[in-house]
Amino acid sequence: MGKNRKKNKSNTTAAADNTDKKACTESEIQKSVPSTIEQETQETSTPIETTETPAEQPKNIEDGERYFSSESFHSLPLSEPTQRALSEMGFEKMTKIQAKSIAPLLSGHDLIAAAKTGSGKTLSFLIPTIELLHKVNFNPRRGAGCIIISPTRELALQIYGVVRDLCRYHSQTHGIIMGGANRGAEAERLSKGVNILVSTPGRLLDHLQNTKGFLVHNLQILVIDEADRILSIGFEEEMRQIIKCIPKERQTMLFSATQTKKVQDLARLSIREKPIYVGIEDEVNATVSSLEQGYVVTPSDKRFLLLFTFLKKNLSKKVMVFFSACATVKFYGELLNYIDIPVMDIHGKQKQTKRTTTFFQFCNAKTGILLCTDVAARGLDIPAVDWIIQFDPPDDPKEYIHRVGRTARGAHGSGKALLLLLPDELGFLKYLRASKVTLNEYEFPVKKLANVQSQLMKLIEKTYYLHKSAKDAYRGYLLAYASHSLKNIFDVSQLDLQALAKSFGLEIPPKVTLPVKTSGNLAKRKAPFYEKGSRKNQRSGHTFSADNPYGKRAPDDKRQFVH
């Protein structure tokens, strides 16, 4: 780390140039990594596989048969432009959800569909949408013919990419509106007529209420994708307002991975006629059978060392690592890039252009490491992900299922998922089993971890921006942990604060303010690093708290970004 150190890939600042020459260097850290990680087999545990798999793997024919139907797209009464586009996109046989959904939707029925993530839902609603608008020769002068609502910007972008490919030989116009994009440019396009519109809820409601040239009185179709996710991140009121703004006489398609009470309420609100219900949920397992899943128990102070060692040995793979807070993604991204383990990162506090660029960069990469929050966990189709690492446990089993849904997608997809747990968090496995998710125990011997803790702590102490980022990440982690819904298992008062600080490269745990209702037990402990939240902070929606870990929002607003 001297003055001649090159600028790293994450465009970090030059503050590192002031680092003491006695502090560790990147090469010193990398030399400390074992050249191999021995695989030790025990009766009750399985070693984590870190070696390269053969280039050619036998395809799981049984999984393919379970995933696909026996019907082809050619058996459907589709127009020539659609059949031509499907052929060029490489689609021949339909998945089961497509075979059950497309035909009734082509007949004009309303539909509620429940299916596992990665089952082919997008084509299930896009093909009927395009066909129905093509059949009535829907043109730009008539405004919006179909509105597709997606919970996140990244998923909206992905859906729009498929729309664009399917409409290649059709005359209907298409577009996308979402938070973070240029609202004025969107309004101009809407005034010219966008027949198939992909949107996020907040931005759609904004245009419905404020853009005069946005014509929706001819709307034929409403598609609500990932309805459970839309509601779980706080868009319930926006959805109610949107439904009030659009014509009642329309076809409605509602897709949801889970059928919660809120989803059922939304269905009753948005669907007038008796809908057709389609469900292909596996009654035995909640995740695909080709996914190898396991967990490893590790103390707080060894968590990052385990991650570092694992990533170092899997640089030739495609890996996604999930965290609970934006600040932790930011810090570990900066740290790993600084020590020459190239990673990408996506979280809710980034600008939309940054998230979009990173998302497509990772999608198109054959290998790479993506650090992310749950913003990337739902619905996104990221090709050939080898490993899903859940560095921070999810809030509930449903989120676990959606996180691991990024790998083992498609008929012959395969992948691996690893969940990191503290010894006090093993009770979470009971909740996973109740949700039809069974994990194997993996072994990762402590003696095989990279011995770089002291070097990392010196590096962070001497590098200003890393030290500041580490403290922010520590606070973000604690606030997210304190807001966990399963407080009987994820009890913030039981955390070893000193050991936890070490996982962020900090010698002394920073002070963190928590609301009284979640930090009462902490106040009784002899831990000088916590302060009870003031009454003012409890009432304010503009401060960070356990119930409001993102700040500057209402306490019940769980969204990672506004629109």
mmCIF file of C-alpha atoms in Angstrom, residues 100-111 128-129:
data_model
loop_
_atom_site.group_PDB
_atom_site.id
_atom_site.type_symbol
_atom_site.label_atom_id
_atom_site.label_comp_id
_atom_site.label_asym_id
_atom_site.label_seq_id
_atom_site.Cartn_x
_atom_site.Cartn_y
_atom_site.Cartn_z
ATOM 1 C CA LYS A 100 -51.293 -24.122 -17.803
ATOM 2 C CA SER A 101 -51.452 -20.330 -18.111
ATOM 3 C CA ILE A 102 -51.079 -19.250 -21.735
ATOM 4 C CA ALA A 103 -54.123 -20.994 -23.246
ATOM 5 C CA PRO A 104 -56.713 -19.622 -20.755
ATOM 6 C CA LEU A 105 -55.127 -16.182 -20.924
ATOM 7 C CA LEU A 106 -55.379 -16.216 -24.719
ATOM 8 C CA SER A 107 -59.095 -16.888 -24.222
ATOM 9 C CA GLY A 108 -59.413 -13.715 -22.172
ATOM 10 C CA HIS A 109 -59.791 -15.186 -18.685
ATOM 11 C CA ASP A 110 -58.491 -13.520 -15.537
ATOM 12 C CA LEU A 111 -55.850 -15.634 -13.848
ATOM 13 C CA PRO A 128 -50.855 -13.665 -24.179
ATOM 14 C CA THR A 129 -50.384 -9.920 -23.705
#
